[in-house]
Short mmCIF file of C-alpha atoms and ligand atoms in Angstrom, two decimals:
data_model
loop_
_atom_site.label_atom_id
_atom_site.label_comp_id
_atom_site.label_asym_id
_atom_site.label_seq_id
_atom_site.Cartn_x
_atom_site.Cartn_y
_atom_site.Cartn_z
CA UNK A 1192 36.33 42.04 -73.29
CA UNK A 1193 37.93 43.02 -69.99
CA UNK A 1194 35.63 40.63 -68.07
CA UNK A 1195 37.05 37.83 -70.19
CA UNK A 1196 40.57 38.76 -69.12
CA UNK A 1197 39.45 39.05 -65.57
CA UNK A 1198 37.97 35.61 -65.57
CA UNK A 1199 41.08 34.12 -67.12
CA UNK A 1200 43.30 36.08 -64.62
CA UNK A 1201 41.16 34.74 -61.69
CA UNK A 1202 41.33 31.08 -62.88
CA UNK A 1203 44.89 30.92 -64.16
CA UNK A 1204 46.17 28.40 -61.63
CA UNK A 1205 43.21 26.01 -62.19
CA UNK A 1206 43.56 26.23 -65.96
CA UNK A 1207 47.15 25.13 -65.60
CA UNK A 1208 46.39 22.45 -62.97
CA UNK A 1209 43.73 20.92 -65.28
CA UNK A 1210 46.14 20.85 -68.29
CA UNK A 1211 48.77 19.16 -66.06
CA UNK A 1212 46.30 16.56 -65.08
CA UNK A 1213 45.55 15.87 -68.77
CA UNK A 1214 49.32 15.71 -69.57
CA UNK A 1215 49.77 13.10 -66.88
CA UNK A 1216 47.79 10.44 -68.98
CA UNK A 1217 50.32 8.84 -71.23
CA UNK A 1218 47.87 8.67 -74.12
CA UNK A 1219 50.38 7.21 -76.72
CA UNK A 1220 48.30 6.00 -79.70
CA UNK A 1221 51.16 4.19 -81.43
CA UNK A 1222 51.60 1.60 -78.56
CA UNK A 1223 48.83 -0.65 -77.37
CA UNK A 1224 50.24 -0.88 -73.84
CA UNK A 1225 48.84 2.58 -73.25
CA UNK A 1226 45.23 1.72 -74.36
CA UNK A 1227 43.74 2.37 -70.90
CA UNK A 1228 45.59 5.63 -70.52
CA UNK A 1229 44.18 6.66 -73.97
CA UNK A 1230 40.64 5.85 -72.78
CA UNK A 1231 41.17 7.74 -69.56
CA UNK A 1232 42.36 10.80 -71.32
CA UNK A 1233 39.22 10.67 -73.44
CA UNK A 1234 37.01 10.39 -70.37
CA UNK A 1235 38.90 13.32 -68.79
CA UNK A 1236 38.22 15.56 -71.74
CA UNK A 1237 34.50 14.51 -71.85
CA UNK A 1238 34.20 15.35 -68.19
CA UNK A 1239 35.83 18.73 -68.57
CA UNK A 1240 33.72 19.66 -71.62
CA UNK A 1241 30.58 18.75 -69.59
CA UNK A 1242 31.83 20.79 -66.59
CA UNK A 1243 32.47 23.80 -68.94
CA UNK A 1244 28.87 23.65 -70.15
CA UNK A 1245 28.86 21.53 -73.28
CA UNK A 1246 25.72 19.54 -74.14
CA UNK A 1247 25.39 16.03 -75.64
CA UNK A 1248 28.91 15.17 -74.63
CA UNK A 1249 29.82 11.63 -75.78
CA UNK A 1250 32.87 9.42 -75.95
CA UNK A 1251 32.25 7.96 -79.31
CA UNK A 1252 33.69 4.55 -79.90
CA UNK A 1253 35.50 3.72 -83.16
CA UNK A 1254 37.38 0.64 -84.34
CA UNK A 1255 40.40 2.37 -82.64
CA UNK A 1256 40.44 5.07 -80.02
CA UNK A 1257 37.34 6.99 -79.17
CA UNK A 1258 36.39 10.47 -80.40
CA UNK A 1259 35.13 12.93 -77.82
CA UNK A 1260 32.20 15.01 -78.95
CA UNK A 1261 30.39 17.88 -77.31
CA UNK A 1262 28.40 20.90 -78.50
CA UNK A 1263 26.66 24.11 -77.50
CA UNK A 1264 23.97 25.21 -79.78
CA UNK A 1265 22.77 28.59 -78.70
CA UNK A 1266 20.68 29.58 -81.74
CA UNK A 1267 20.30 27.48 -84.91
CA UNK A 1268 20.34 30.61 -87.07
CA UNK A 1269 23.84 31.60 -85.76
CA UNK A 1270 26.99 30.22 -87.42
CA UNK A 1271 28.71 27.09 -86.07
CA UNK A 1272 32.36 26.51 -85.46
CA UNK A 1273 33.66 22.94 -85.26
CA UNK A 1274 36.74 22.70 -83.12
CA UNK A 1275 38.98 19.84 -83.84
CA UNK A 1276 41.96 18.65 -81.81
CA UNK A 1277 43.67 15.45 -80.66
CA UNK A 1278 44.41 13.97 -77.22
CA UNK A 1279 46.76 11.23 -78.36
CA UNK A 1280 50.47 11.91 -78.31
CA UNK A 1281 53.71 10.59 -79.93
CA UNK A 1282 55.73 7.89 -78.02
CA UNK A 1283 58.08 9.64 -75.54
CA UNK A 1284 61.14 7.52 -76.36
CA UNK A 1285 64.13 7.96 -76.06
CA UNK A 1286 63.39 8.51 -72.30
CA UNK A 1287 66.94 9.14 -71.35
CA UNK A 1288 67.04 12.37 -73.38
CA UNK A 1289 64.28 13.95 -71.26
CA UNK A 1290 65.45 16.30 -68.50
CA UNK A 1291 62.23 15.56 -66.55
CA UNK A 1292 59.81 12.62 -67.02
CA UNK A 1293 57.54 13.14 -70.10
CA UNK A 1294 54.30 12.39 -68.28
CA UNK A 1295 55.09 14.48 -65.19
CA UNK A 1296 54.59 18.06 -66.44
CA UNK A 1297 57.29 20.30 -65.05
CA UNK A 1298 57.55 24.13 -65.38
CA UNK A 1299 61.04 25.48 -66.12
CA UNK A 1300 61.67 29.02 -67.28
CA UNK A 1301 57.98 29.77 -67.91
CA UNK A 1302 57.56 26.63 -70.10
CA UNK A 1303 55.65 23.43 -69.47
CA UNK A 1304 57.73 20.45 -70.37
CA UNK A 1305 55.76 17.22 -71.13
CA UNK A 1306 54.82 15.01 -74.02
CA UNK A 1307 51.74 16.50 -75.61
CA UNK A 1308 52.32 19.90 -73.96
CA UNK A 1309 52.04 21.62 -77.39
CA UNK A 1310 51.07 18.76 -79.71
CA UNK A 1311 48.23 18.80 -79.14
CA UNK A 1312 46.92 18.53 -75.58
CA UNK A 1313 48.01 22.05 -74.53
CA UNK A 1314 46.62 23.68 -77.64
CA UNK A 1315 43.46 21.60 -77.76
CA UNK A 1316 42.75 22.33 -74.12
CA UNK A 1317 42.95 26.10 -74.68
CA UNK A 1318 39.66 25.63 -76.64
CA UNK A 1319 37.95 23.83 -73.74
CA UNK A 1320 38.97 26.58 -71.40
CA UNK A 1321 38.16 29.35 -73.86
CA UNK A 1322 34.67 27.70 -74.11
CA UNK A 1323 34.40 27.85 -70.33
CA UNK A 1324 35.44 31.39 -70.24
CA UNK A 1325 32.75 32.33 -72.92
CA UNK A 1326 30.15 30.44 -70.99
CA UNK A 1327 30.99 31.94 -67.69
CA UNK A 1328 31.14 35.50 -69.06
CA UNK A 1329 28.04 34.85 -71.16
CA UNK A 1330 29.89 35.86 -74.29
CA UNK A 1331 29.56 32.78 -76.49
CA UNK A 1332 28.44 34.41 -79.76
CA UNK A 1333 27.91 31.43 -82.00
CA UNK A 1334 27.36 27.67 -81.91
CA UNK A 1335 30.27 25.49 -81.09
CA UNK A 1336 30.98 21.77 -81.60
CA UNK A 1337 34.03 19.83 -80.39
CA UNK A 1338 35.49 16.80 -82.00
CA UNK A 1339 38.66 15.63 -80.24
CA UNK A 1340 40.23 12.48 -81.60
CA UNK A 1341 42.75 9.92 -80.29
CA UNK A 1342 44.48 8.67 -83.43
CA UNK A 1343 45.98 11.71 -85.10
CA UNK A 1344 49.47 10.64 -84.42
CA UNK A 1345 48.94 7.28 -86.12
CA UNK A 1346 47.25 8.63 -89.28
CA UNK A 1347 43.50 8.94 -88.21
CA UNK A 1348 42.57 5.71 -89.76
CA UNK A 1349 39.13 5.38 -88.23
CA UNK A 1350 38.21 9.05 -88.72
CA UNK A 1351 37.07 8.70 -92.33
CA UNK A 1352 34.30 6.41 -91.28
CA UNK A 1353 33.30 8.50 -88.31
CA UNK A 1354 33.06 11.74 -90.41
CA UNK A 1355 31.08 10.06 -93.14
CA UNK A 1356 28.70 8.44 -90.63
CA UNK A 1357 28.16 11.67 -88.66
CA UNK A 1358 27.74 14.36 -91.23
CA UNK A 1359 24.63 15.83 -89.56
CA UNK A 1360 26.28 15.93 -86.19
CA UNK A 1361 29.43 17.59 -87.46
CA UNK A 1362 27.66 20.12 -89.75
CA UNK A 1363 29.21 23.48 -89.24
CA UNK A 1364 30.40 26.61 -91.04
CA UNK A 1365 34.00 26.32 -90.47
CA UNK A 1366 36.66 24.09 -88.70
CA UNK A 1367 38.92 25.71 -86.14
CA UNK A 1368 42.20 23.89 -85.33
CA UNK A 1369 45.02 24.75 -82.99
CA UNK A 1370 47.62 22.20 -83.81
CA UNK A 1371 50.25 24.26 -85.75
CA UNK A 1372 52.87 26.73 -84.87
CA UNK A 1373 53.33 30.48 -85.14
CA UNK A 1374 56.59 32.29 -85.74
CA UNK A 1375 56.70 33.85 -82.23
CA UNK A 1376 54.58 35.84 -79.82
CA UNK A 1377 56.25 39.02 -81.29
CA UNK A 1378 55.57 37.82 -84.85
CA UNK A 1379 52.21 35.96 -84.81
CA UNK A 1380 51.41 34.04 -87.92
CA UNK A 1381 48.69 31.88 -89.29
CA UNK A 1382 49.41 28.73 -91.32
CA UNK A 1383 47.52 28.58 -94.61
CA UNK A 1384 48.54 25.23 -95.82
CA UNK A 1385 49.75 21.84 -94.62
CA UNK A 1386 51.80 19.17 -96.50
CA UNK A 1387 50.38 15.70 -97.20
CA UNK A 1388 52.15 12.51 -96.25
CA UNK A 1389 53.00 9.12 -97.69
CA UNK A 1390 54.61 6.69 -95.30
CA UNK A 1391 56.21 3.35 -96.18
CA UNK A 1392 58.39 0.67 -94.68
CA UNK A 1393 60.97 -1.16 -96.87
CA UNK A 1394 62.82 -4.38 -96.33
CA UNK A 1395 65.81 -5.57 -98.25
CA UNK A 1396 66.37 -9.29 -97.96
CA UNK A 1397 69.61 -11.13 -98.99
CA UNK A 1398 70.73 -14.59 -97.94
CA UNK A 1399 68.30 -16.95 -96.19
CA UNK A 1400 70.00 -16.49 -92.75
CA UNK A 1401 72.45 -14.26 -91.00
CA UNK A 1402 76.05 -15.21 -92.02
CA UNK A 1403 79.50 -15.16 -90.52
CA UNK A 1404 80.91 -11.96 -92.08
CA UNK A 1405 84.37 -13.59 -92.47
CA UNK A 1406 83.32 -16.80 -93.94
CA UNK A 1407 80.75 -15.33 -96.42
CA UNK A 1408 81.53 -11.58 -96.45
CA UNK A 1409 82.85 -10.45 -99.88
CA UNK A 1410 80.92 -13.15 -101.69
CA UNK A 1411 77.34 -12.29 -100.87
CA UNK A 1412 75.74 -8.84 -101.11
CA UNK A 1413 75.12 -7.31 -97.62
CA UNK A 1414 71.54 -6.10 -97.50
CA UNK A 1415 72.50 -3.22 -95.10
CA UNK A 1416 74.95 -1.91 -97.70
CA UNK A 1417 72.43 -2.39 -100.58
CA UNK A 1418 69.76 -0.62 -98.60
CA UNK A 1419 72.13 2.29 -97.77
CA UNK A 1420 73.00 2.60 -101.50
CA UNK A 1421 69.38 2.43 -102.50
CA UNK A 1422 68.39 5.10 -100.01
CA UNK A 1423 71.32 7.33 -101.01
CA UNK A 1424 70.21 7.19 -104.62
CA UNK A 1425 66.78 8.67 -103.76
CA UNK A 1426 68.27 12.19 -103.83
CA UNK A 1427 70.48 13.57 -106.65
CA UNK A 1428 73.42 15.94 -106.28
CA UNK A 1429 71.04 18.86 -106.17
CA UNK A 1430 68.98 17.13 -103.42
CA UNK A 1431 66.02 16.65 -105.75
CA UNK A 1432 64.07 13.42 -105.18
CA UNK A 1433 64.93 10.99 -107.99
CA UNK A 1434 61.73 8.95 -108.07
CA UNK A 1435 60.40 9.36 -111.62
CA UNK A 1436 57.18 11.40 -111.69
CA UNK A 1437 57.63 12.53 -108.14
CA UNK A 1438 57.33 16.26 -109.05
CA UNK A 1439 54.83 15.84 -111.89
CA UNK A 1440 51.73 17.02 -110.01
CA UNK A 1441 53.37 19.60 -107.82
CA UNK A 1442 51.63 23.08 -107.94
CA UNK A 1443 54.34 25.50 -108.49
CA UNK A 1444 53.89 28.93 -106.95
CA UNK A 1445 54.07 32.13 -108.90
CA UNK A 1446 57.08 34.35 -108.27
CA UNK A 1447 54.87 36.84 -106.42
CA UNK A 1448 53.58 34.04 -104.10
CA UNK A 1449 57.11 32.89 -103.46
CA UNK A 1450 58.20 36.37 -102.76
CA UNK A 1451 55.34 36.90 -100.27
CA UNK A 1452 56.15 33.67 -98.54
CA UNK A 1453 59.83 34.71 -98.11
CA UNK A 1454 58.77 37.92 -96.46
CA UNK A 1455 58.29 36.04 -93.21
CA UNK A 1456 60.91 36.83 -90.68
CA UNK A 1457 63.58 34.14 -90.70
CA UNK A 1458 67.16 34.21 -89.49
CA UNK A 1459 69.35 31.46 -90.85
CA UNK A 1460 71.99 31.83 -88.34
CA UNK A 1461 69.54 31.64 -85.36
CA UNK A 1462 67.99 28.53 -87.05
CA UNK A 1463 71.39 26.83 -87.51
CA UNK A 1464 72.44 27.71 -84.03
CA UNK A 1465 69.19 26.32 -82.52
CA UNK A 1466 69.65 23.05 -84.32
CA UNK A 1467 73.41 22.80 -83.74
CA UNK A 1468 74.24 22.47 -87.50
CA UNK A 1469 76.93 24.33 -89.39
CA UNK A 1470 75.27 24.27 -92.70
CA UNK A 1471 71.70 23.71 -93.94
CA UNK A 1472 70.81 21.16 -96.62
CA UNK A 1473 67.94 21.01 -99.13
CA UNK A 1474 66.59 21.13 -102.61
CA UNK A 1475 68.68 23.47 -104.85
CA UNK A 1476 66.80 26.55 -106.02
CA UNK A 1477 64.64 26.94 -102.94
CA UNK A 1478 64.92 28.78 -99.60
CA UNK A 1479 64.48 27.11 -96.25
CA UNK A 1480 61.02 28.55 -95.93
CA UNK A 1481 60.10 26.99 -99.34
CA UNK A 1482 61.80 23.66 -98.62
CA UNK A 1483 59.73 23.23 -95.52
CA UNK A 1484 56.53 24.70 -96.78
CA UNK A 1485 55.81 24.34 -100.50
CA UNK A 1486 58.16 21.60 -101.72
CA UNK A 1487 57.67 17.85 -101.38
CA UNK A 1488 60.46 15.99 -99.54
CA UNK A 1489 61.58 12.45 -98.72
CA UNK A 1490 63.03 11.52 -95.37
CA UNK A 1491 64.28 8.28 -93.77
CA UNK A 1492 62.59 8.09 -90.31
CA UNK A 1493 64.50 4.99 -89.12
CA UNK A 1494 66.91 2.47 -90.47
CA UNK A 1495 68.10 -0.82 -89.05
CA UNK A 1496 69.45 -4.17 -89.71
CA UNK A 1497 72.17 -6.50 -88.28
CA UNK A 1498 73.69 -6.31 -84.90
CA UNK A 1499 72.99 -3.21 -82.92
CA UNK A 1500 73.61 -4.49 -79.38
CA UNK A 1501 76.51 -3.84 -77.11
CA UNK A 1502 80.00 -4.70 -78.26
CA UNK A 1503 80.74 -6.21 -81.61
CA UNK A 1504 79.37 -9.13 -83.53
CA UNK A 1505 80.82 -10.06 -86.90
CA UNK A 1506 77.71 -10.77 -88.91
CA UNK A 1507 76.48 -10.27 -92.50
CA UNK A 1508 72.79 -9.64 -91.79
CA UNK A 1509 70.09 -11.49 -93.81
CA UNK A 1510 68.02 -8.33 -94.05
CA UNK A 1511 67.87 -4.57 -93.48
CA UNK A 1512 64.90 -2.20 -93.21
CA UNK A 1513 63.90 1.41 -93.18
CA UNK A 1514 60.89 3.60 -92.51
CA UNK A 1515 60.55 6.25 -95.13
CA UNK A 1516 58.13 9.09 -95.57
CA UNK A 1517 57.47 11.72 -98.05
CA UNK A 1518 55.81 15.06 -97.49
CA UNK A 1519 53.48 16.17 -100.24
CA UNK A 1520 52.30 19.60 -101.43
CA UNK A 1521 49.05 20.73 -103.10
CA UNK A 1522 47.88 18.76 -106.06
CA UNK A 1523 50.05 15.70 -105.17
CA UNK A 1524 48.07 12.62 -104.00
CA UNK A 1525 49.25 10.31 -101.34
CA UNK A 1526 48.13 7.13 -103.05
CA UNK A 1527 49.86 8.15 -106.37
CA UNK A 1528 53.15 9.02 -104.61
CA UNK A 1529 53.09 5.80 -102.58
CA UNK A 1530 52.71 3.77 -105.81
CA UNK A 1531 55.47 5.72 -107.58
CA UNK A 1532 57.77 5.07 -104.63
CA UNK A 1533 56.97 1.37 -104.57
CA UNK A 1534 57.58 0.89 -108.27
CA UNK A 1535 60.79 2.85 -108.21
CA UNK A 1536 62.16 1.13 -105.20
CA UNK A 1537 61.47 -2.27 -106.70
CA UNK A 1538 63.06 -1.21 -109.95
CA UNK A 1539 66.30 -0.01 -108.52
CA UNK A 1540 66.82 -3.19 -106.41
CA UNK A 1541 69.84 -5.10 -107.67
CA UNK A 1542 69.57 -8.85 -108.42
CA UNK A 1543 71.42 -9.80 -105.20
CA UNK A 1544 68.44 -8.95 -103.05
CA UNK A 1545 64.65 -8.98 -102.86
CA UNK A 1546 62.68 -5.91 -101.65
CA UNK A 1547 59.45 -5.68 -99.92
CA UNK A 1548 57.63 -2.31 -99.65
CA UNK A 1549 54.74 -1.97 -97.26
CA UNK A 1550 52.74 1.22 -97.23
CA UNK A 1551 51.63 2.61 -93.89
CA UNK A 1552 49.34 5.58 -93.57
CA UNK A 1553 49.00 8.68 -95.71
CA UNK A 1554 47.27 12.01 -95.81
CA UNK A 1555 46.46 14.63 -98.37
CA UNK A 1556 47.92 18.13 -98.43
CA UNK A 1557 45.66 21.12 -97.89
CA UNK A 1558 45.58 24.83 -98.44
CA UNK A 1559 43.28 27.03 -96.45
CA UNK A 1560 41.68 30.17 -97.95
CA UNK A 1561 42.87 33.60 -96.87
CA UNK A 1562 39.89 35.48 -98.30
CA UNK A 1563 37.24 33.81 -96.11
CA UNK A 1564 35.22 35.35 -93.30
CA UNK A 1565 36.77 32.81 -90.93
CA UNK A 1566 40.33 33.68 -91.88
CA UNK A 1567 39.57 37.34 -91.50
CA UNK A 1568 38.12 36.59 -88.02
CA UNK A 1569 41.32 34.83 -87.12
CA UNK A 1570 43.37 37.85 -88.42
CA UNK A 1571 41.33 40.24 -86.42
CA UNK A 1572 41.47 38.08 -83.28
CA UNK A 1573 45.26 37.93 -83.42
CA UNK A 1574 45.60 41.50 -84.18
CA UNK A 1575 43.48 42.42 -81.24
CA UNK A 1576 45.29 40.15 -78.75
CA UNK A 1577 48.93 40.36 -80.13
CA UNK A 1578 48.70 43.98 -81.28
CA UNK A 1579 50.01 42.89 -84.60
CA UNK A 1580 48.37 41.33 -87.72
CA UNK A 1581 49.46 37.68 -88.41
CA UNK A 1582 51.77 36.77 -91.14
CA UNK A 1583 50.46 33.99 -93.42
CA UNK A 1584 52.76 31.00 -93.61
CA UNK A 1585 52.80 27.49 -94.98
CA UNK A 1586 53.22 24.69 -92.46
CA UNK A 1587 55.53 21.83 -93.07
CA UNK A 1588 53.67 19.29 -90.99
CA UNK A 1589 50.48 17.30 -91.90
CA UNK A 1590 46.97 17.09 -90.35
CA UNK A 1591 45.18 14.70 -92.62
CA UNK A 1592 41.79 15.53 -91.30
CA UNK A 1593 41.93 19.06 -92.91
CA UNK A 1594 41.60 17.56 -96.49
CA UNK A 1595 39.01 15.09 -95.17
CA UNK A 1596 36.72 17.76 -93.63
CA UNK A 1597 36.79 19.51 -97.00
CA UNK A 1598 36.07 16.41 -98.99
CA UNK A 1599 33.44 14.94 -96.84
CA UNK A 1600 31.80 17.94 -95.23
CA UNK A 1601 32.73 20.66 -97.68
CA UNK A 1602 34.30 22.58 -94.77
CA UNK A 1603 37.22 24.93 -94.87
CA UNK A 1604 39.64 25.08 -91.94
CA UNK A 1605 41.37 27.87 -90.08
CA UNK A 1606 44.73 26.88 -88.59
CA UNK A 1607 45.15 29.11 -85.60
CA UNK A 1608 48.18 27.52 -83.92
CA UNK A 1609 49.92 28.86 -80.89
CA UNK A 1610 52.94 26.56 -80.64
CA UNK A 1611 56.38 27.27 -81.81
CA UNK A 1612 58.54 25.32 -84.22
CA UNK A 1613 61.15 25.03 -81.31
CA UNK A 1614 58.58 23.41 -78.96
CA UNK A 1615 60.20 20.00 -79.65
CA UNK A 1616 57.12 18.27 -81.08
CA UNK A 1617 57.72 14.55 -81.35
CA UNK A 1618 61.20 15.07 -79.74
CA UNK A 1619 62.39 14.72 -76.16
CA UNK A 1620 61.59 17.75 -73.94
CA UNK A 1621 58.49 18.79 -75.71
CA UNK A 1622 57.32 22.06 -74.25
CA UNK A 1623 54.63 24.76 -74.47
CA UNK A 1624 55.13 28.30 -73.16
CA UNK A 1625 52.65 29.16 -70.38
CA UNK A 1626 52.46 32.55 -72.09
CA UNK A 1627 51.31 30.95 -75.38
CA UNK A 1628 48.74 28.80 -73.59
CA UNK A 1629 47.04 31.95 -71.98
CA UNK A 1630 47.44 33.95 -75.21
CA UNK A 1631 45.56 31.18 -76.94
CA UNK A 1632 42.82 31.15 -74.28
CA UNK A 1633 42.55 34.89 -74.65
CA UNK A 1634 42.53 34.92 -78.53
CA UNK A 1635 40.03 32.16 -79.12
CA UNK A 1636 37.03 34.00 -77.78
CA UNK A 1637 37.95 36.87 -80.00
CA UNK A 1638 37.88 34.62 -83.01
CA UNK A 1639 34.29 33.43 -82.18
CA UNK A 1640 33.29 37.11 -81.59
CA UNK A 1641 34.69 38.26 -84.93
CA UNK A 1642 33.50 35.18 -86.92
CA UNK A 1643 29.94 35.69 -85.50
CA UNK A 1644 29.77 39.37 -86.36
CA UNK A 1645 31.52 39.02 -89.71
CA UNK A 1646 29.11 36.17 -90.69
CA UNK A 1647 26.01 38.34 -90.21
N1 BES B 358 50.37 18.84 -85.01
C1 BES B 358 51.12 18.01 -85.96
C2 BES B 358 51.15 18.60 -87.34
C3 BES B 358 51.87 19.92 -87.43
C4 BES B 358 52.98 20.35 -86.62
C5 BES B 358 51.50 20.75 -88.41
C6 BES B 358 53.61 21.50 -86.82
C7 BES B 358 52.09 22.01 -88.63
C8 BES B 358 53.14 22.35 -87.79
C9 BES B 358 50.42 16.62 -86.00
O1 BES B 358 50.12 16.16 -84.74
C10 BES B 358 51.40 15.65 -86.59
O2 BES B 358 52.36 15.47 -86.02
N2 BES B 358 51.02 15.02 -87.66
C11 BES B 358 51.86 14.03 -88.27
C12 BES B 358 51.06 13.34 -89.37
C13 BES B 358 50.30 12.13 -89.00
C14 BES B 358 49.62 11.53 -90.13
C15 BES B 358 51.13 11.22 -88.17
C16 BES B 358 53.08 14.61 -88.96
O3 BES B 358 53.07 15.79 -89.53
O4 BES B 358 54.03 13.92 -88.98
MN1 MN B 359 49.23 17.56 -83.59
MN1 MN B 360 52.13 15.40 -83.91
#
């Protein structure tokens, strides 16, 4: 394997330069003003896949953003790994909170700061470079396919159709994704599950127009106050979600499973200090690891209404709104939870207002097996490159494609993430440690090596 390390060492600067070039495309999927940048990012990846030696590289159109495909089939009798990643990123706002511009990657303290540095351009691009390394050192031990999409951050709405229409093309033995986090370089871990998601927008409407708050205030219900009360009622005094039926389908873990989960290193004081909070909050009866891994939750993502401009305006707003999401755990279904929320929110609306609930996207939760050949290959790869076996963990985020791959293609996934929870995903000053980037590029060929040999 030393020739692999030598090749990486000799090409380090170029591997960084290419990632920086990719990070300069503001490929924000949520905002149509970036459509061209999204397309340019897709073309860039296609070009780099080709340059690395992939065959049949295509930028496949969808009703939304294109999917980049490429493959290297060395021997039809050998196993095939399908690498999934995404080149779209979250909006960079609020811009004023970034220390350096989000689409001008900047290195500080050994870390690359840019939107998408970790989620997921940096992690996805490790696979493109690992593939180049394997090609150049003639060490690719199995077939490999790439499917890099551009709508993950907006719910992968066009992916379903693409996957169902391209079953042959995507046929593989396992899916490999680097779009999650590990505990640290000293404590490597592998995520063995992801939460699902149900995302809605609510609107509370009162009077037929904005009113003078002195002339009408006190006589007409204020939609902002009503919305705040309704939202506050969604958790009880123990911070359980109050929606009837919300927990009905939740798969409870055994005491042994919970114990194992809580073995992962976690320092509550460090956690609080990093976030700048004096106390943690959460569902009574569960640890922080459990609250963010195996329990469903409800969060307000945004809330607005009335006057929010400079200075003061005395107004009783006609309406108020919020974006609300729920994270789901195995056995819960996104469509069922969306329905339960909708019914409950309509039920608790007082007569003074009308409410409108509009579902956005969703995604199903997933668990990945830890007794599979692919998981063992990931364990061995990490042990070999980090000198320490990975700790299995549950991830709190969502990657809806994982459940979709299983449903449509019967494929299991390995989540071999190299990010850190503190990488500021979706936040200002997103970063990715250069050390993690190269550790990933070094570990991925080891995964392929072990997967190929364990599959024999
Ligand atoms: N890469 C993240 C998911 C993630 C992050 C999983 C950290 C585990 C640890 C992904 O890009 C993401 O942000 N997904 C969205 C869901 C999507 C439907 C918008 C999420 O989790 O909010
Ligand atoms: Mn991601
Ligand atoms: Mn994301």
